[in-house]
PDB file of C-alpha atoms in Angstrom:
ATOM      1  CA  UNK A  21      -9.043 -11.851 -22.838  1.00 82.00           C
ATOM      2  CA  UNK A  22      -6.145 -11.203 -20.708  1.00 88.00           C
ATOM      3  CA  UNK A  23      -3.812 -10.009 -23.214  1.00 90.00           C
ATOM      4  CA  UNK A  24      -6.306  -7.680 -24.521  1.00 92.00           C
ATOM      5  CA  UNK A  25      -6.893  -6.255 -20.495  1.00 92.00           C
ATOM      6  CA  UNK A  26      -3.192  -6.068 -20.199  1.00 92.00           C
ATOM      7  CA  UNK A  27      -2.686  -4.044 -22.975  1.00 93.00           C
ATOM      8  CA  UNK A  28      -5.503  -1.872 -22.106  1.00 92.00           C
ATOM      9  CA  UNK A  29      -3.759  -0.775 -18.914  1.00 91.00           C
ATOM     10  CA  UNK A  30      -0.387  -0.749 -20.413  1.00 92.00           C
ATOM     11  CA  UNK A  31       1.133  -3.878 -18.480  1.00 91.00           C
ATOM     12  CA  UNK A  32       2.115  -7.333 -19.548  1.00 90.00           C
ATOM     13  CA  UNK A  33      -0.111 -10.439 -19.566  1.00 91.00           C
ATOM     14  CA  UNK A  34       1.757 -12.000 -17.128  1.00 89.00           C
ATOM     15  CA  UNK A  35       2.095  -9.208 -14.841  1.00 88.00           C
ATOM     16  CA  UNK A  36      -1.993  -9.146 -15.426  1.00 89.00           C
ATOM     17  CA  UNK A  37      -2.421 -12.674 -14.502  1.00 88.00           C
ATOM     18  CA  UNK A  38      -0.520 -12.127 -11.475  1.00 86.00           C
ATOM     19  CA  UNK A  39      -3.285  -9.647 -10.479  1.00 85.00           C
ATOM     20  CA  UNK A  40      -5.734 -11.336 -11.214  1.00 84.00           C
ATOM     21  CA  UNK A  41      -3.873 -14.506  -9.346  1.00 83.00           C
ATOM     22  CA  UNK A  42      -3.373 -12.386  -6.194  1.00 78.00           C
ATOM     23  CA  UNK A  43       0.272 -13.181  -6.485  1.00 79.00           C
ATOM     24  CA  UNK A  44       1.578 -10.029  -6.400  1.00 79.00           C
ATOM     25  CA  UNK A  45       2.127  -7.876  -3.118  1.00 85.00           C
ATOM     26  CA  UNK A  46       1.721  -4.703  -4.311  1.00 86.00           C
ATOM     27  CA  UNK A  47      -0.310  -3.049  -6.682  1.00 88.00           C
ATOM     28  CA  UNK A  48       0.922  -0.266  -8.830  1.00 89.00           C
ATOM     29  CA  UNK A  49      -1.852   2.805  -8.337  1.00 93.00           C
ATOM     30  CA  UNK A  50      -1.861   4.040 -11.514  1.00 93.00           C
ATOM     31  CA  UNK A  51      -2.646   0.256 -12.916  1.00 93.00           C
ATOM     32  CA  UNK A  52      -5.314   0.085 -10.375  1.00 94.00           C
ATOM     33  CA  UNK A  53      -7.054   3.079 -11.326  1.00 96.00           C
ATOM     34  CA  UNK A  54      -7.046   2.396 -15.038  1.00 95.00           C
ATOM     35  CA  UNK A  55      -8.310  -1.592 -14.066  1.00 94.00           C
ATOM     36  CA  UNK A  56     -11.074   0.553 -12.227  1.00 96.00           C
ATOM     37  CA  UNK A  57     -12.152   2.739 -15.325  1.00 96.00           C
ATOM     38  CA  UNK A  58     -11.999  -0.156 -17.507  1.00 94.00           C
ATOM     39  CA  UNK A  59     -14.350  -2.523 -15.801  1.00 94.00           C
ATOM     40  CA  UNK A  60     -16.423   0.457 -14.145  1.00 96.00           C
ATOM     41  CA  UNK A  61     -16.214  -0.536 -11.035  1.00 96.00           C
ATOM     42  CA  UNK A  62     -14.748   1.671  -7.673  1.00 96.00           C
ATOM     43  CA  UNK A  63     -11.248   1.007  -7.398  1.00 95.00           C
ATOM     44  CA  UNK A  64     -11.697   0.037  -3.536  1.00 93.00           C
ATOM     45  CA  UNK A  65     -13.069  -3.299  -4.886  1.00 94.00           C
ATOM     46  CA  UNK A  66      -9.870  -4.203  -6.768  1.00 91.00           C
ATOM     47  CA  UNK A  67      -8.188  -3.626  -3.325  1.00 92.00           C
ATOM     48  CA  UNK A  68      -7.176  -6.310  -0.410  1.00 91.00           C
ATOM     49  CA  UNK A  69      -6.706  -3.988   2.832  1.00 93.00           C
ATOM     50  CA  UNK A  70      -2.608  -3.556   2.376  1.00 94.00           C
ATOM     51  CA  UNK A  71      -3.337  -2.463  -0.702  1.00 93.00           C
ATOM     52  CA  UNK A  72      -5.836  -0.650   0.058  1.00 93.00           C
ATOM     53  CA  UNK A  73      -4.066   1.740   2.830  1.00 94.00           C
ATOM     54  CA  UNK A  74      -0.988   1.895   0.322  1.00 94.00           C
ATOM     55  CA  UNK A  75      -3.438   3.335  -2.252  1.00 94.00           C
ATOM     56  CA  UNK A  76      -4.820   5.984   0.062  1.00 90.00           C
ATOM     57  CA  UNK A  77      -1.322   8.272   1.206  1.00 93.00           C
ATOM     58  CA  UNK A  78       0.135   5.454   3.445  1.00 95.00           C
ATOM     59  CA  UNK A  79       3.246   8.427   4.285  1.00 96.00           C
ATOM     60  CA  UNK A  80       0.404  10.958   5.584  1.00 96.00           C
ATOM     61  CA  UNK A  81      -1.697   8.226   7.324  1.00 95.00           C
ATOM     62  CA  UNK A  82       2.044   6.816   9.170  1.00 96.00           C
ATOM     63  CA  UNK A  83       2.742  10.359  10.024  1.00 96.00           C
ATOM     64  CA  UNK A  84      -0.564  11.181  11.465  1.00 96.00           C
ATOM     65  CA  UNK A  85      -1.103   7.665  13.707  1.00 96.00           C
ATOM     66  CA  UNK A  86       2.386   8.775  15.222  1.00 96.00           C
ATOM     67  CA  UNK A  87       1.517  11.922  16.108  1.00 96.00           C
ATOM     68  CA  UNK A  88      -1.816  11.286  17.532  1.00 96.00           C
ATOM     69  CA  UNK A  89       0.000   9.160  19.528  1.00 96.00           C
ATOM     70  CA  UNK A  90       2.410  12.035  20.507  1.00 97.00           C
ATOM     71  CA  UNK A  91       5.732  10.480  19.793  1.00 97.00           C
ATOM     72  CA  UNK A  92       8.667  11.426  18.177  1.00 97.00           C
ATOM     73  CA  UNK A  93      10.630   9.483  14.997  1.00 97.00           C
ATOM     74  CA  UNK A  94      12.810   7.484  17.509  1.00 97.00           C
ATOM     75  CA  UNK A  95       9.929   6.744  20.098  1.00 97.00           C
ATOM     76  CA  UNK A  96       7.873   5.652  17.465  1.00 97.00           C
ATOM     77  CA  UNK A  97      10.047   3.807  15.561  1.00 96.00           C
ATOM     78  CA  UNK A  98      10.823   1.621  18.813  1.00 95.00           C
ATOM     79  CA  UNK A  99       7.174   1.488  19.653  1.00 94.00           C
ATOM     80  CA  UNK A 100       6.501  -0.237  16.372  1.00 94.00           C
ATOM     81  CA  UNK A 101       9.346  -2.437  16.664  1.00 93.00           C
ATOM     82  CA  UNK A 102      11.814  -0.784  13.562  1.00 95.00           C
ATOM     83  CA  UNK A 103      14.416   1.937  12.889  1.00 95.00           C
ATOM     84  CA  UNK A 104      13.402   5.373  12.778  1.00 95.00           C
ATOM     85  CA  UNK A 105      15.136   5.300   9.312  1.00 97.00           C
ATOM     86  CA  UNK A 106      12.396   3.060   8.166  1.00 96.00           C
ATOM     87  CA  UNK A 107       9.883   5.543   9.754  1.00 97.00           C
ATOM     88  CA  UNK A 108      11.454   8.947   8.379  1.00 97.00           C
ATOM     89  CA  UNK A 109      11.067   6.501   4.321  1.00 97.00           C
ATOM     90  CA  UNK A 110       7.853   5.761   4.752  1.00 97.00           C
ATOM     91  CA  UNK A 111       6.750   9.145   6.087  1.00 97.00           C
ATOM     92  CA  UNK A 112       8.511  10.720   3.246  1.00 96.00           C
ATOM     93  CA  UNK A 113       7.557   8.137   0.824  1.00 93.00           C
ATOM     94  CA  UNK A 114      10.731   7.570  -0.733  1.00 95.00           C
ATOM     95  CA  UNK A 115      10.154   3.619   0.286  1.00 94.00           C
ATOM     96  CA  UNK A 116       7.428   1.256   0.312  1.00 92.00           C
ATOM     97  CA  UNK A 117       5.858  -0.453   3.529  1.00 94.00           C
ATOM     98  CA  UNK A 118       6.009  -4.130   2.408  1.00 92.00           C
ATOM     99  CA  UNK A 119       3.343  -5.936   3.171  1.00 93.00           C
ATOM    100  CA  UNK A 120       5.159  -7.980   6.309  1.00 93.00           C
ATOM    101  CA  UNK A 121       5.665  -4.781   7.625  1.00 93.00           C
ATOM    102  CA  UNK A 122       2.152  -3.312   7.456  1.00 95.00           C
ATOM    103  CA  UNK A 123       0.808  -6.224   8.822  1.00 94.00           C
ATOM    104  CA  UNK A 124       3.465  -5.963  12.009  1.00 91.00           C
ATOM    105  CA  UNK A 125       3.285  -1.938  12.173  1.00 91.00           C
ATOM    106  CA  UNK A 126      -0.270  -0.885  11.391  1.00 93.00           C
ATOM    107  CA  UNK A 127      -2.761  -3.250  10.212  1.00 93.00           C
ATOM    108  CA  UNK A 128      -6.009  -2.916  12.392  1.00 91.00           C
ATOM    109  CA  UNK A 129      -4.605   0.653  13.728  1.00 89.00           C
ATOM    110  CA  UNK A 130      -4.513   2.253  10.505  1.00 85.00           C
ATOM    111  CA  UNK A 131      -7.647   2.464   8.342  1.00 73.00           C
TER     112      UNK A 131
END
């Protein structure tokens, strides 16, 4: 039962509907993880490919694409088509990509 899943993991049924729904953009990692060890399964399979690359250190992945590419902050920033504020937060991971912005920035140049 959902309720029963959702308090297993420590979220509400509705937020747990949502998941299962696919409504929801983001999924939290620690939810994801405990999702994983309750139905056995790898948590890659619980995971659409934003979610995925947020999962798996999206600041270190960001900061290494950027400097394979040998550019700075700013260069980079204007190369992807945002601020280098935006850049230097998700590099430092004090905010999250959304999913809009994945897709513009990095989806099929980031694994």
């Amino acid at each position: 039962m959902q309720k029963e899943v959702a308090a297993l993991v420590g979220i509400s049924e509705g937020a747990y509907m949502g998941l299962e729904k696919a409504v929801n953009e983001y999924y939290e990692k620690d939810v994801v993880d405990k999702l994983a060890a309750l139905f056995h399964i790898p948590v890659q399979d619980l995971l659409d490919e934003y979610n995925a690359f947020m999962y798996s250190d999206p600041a270190k992945k960001i900061r290494e694409y950027r400097m394979s590419l040998g550019l700075g902050t700013e260069r980079f920033a204007r190369k992807i088509g945002t601020s280098d504020t935006c850049v230097r937060s998700w590099e430092n991971n004090t905010k999250l990509i959304s999913r809009k912005s994945w897709e513009r920035c990095f989806k099929g140049r980031i694994k």
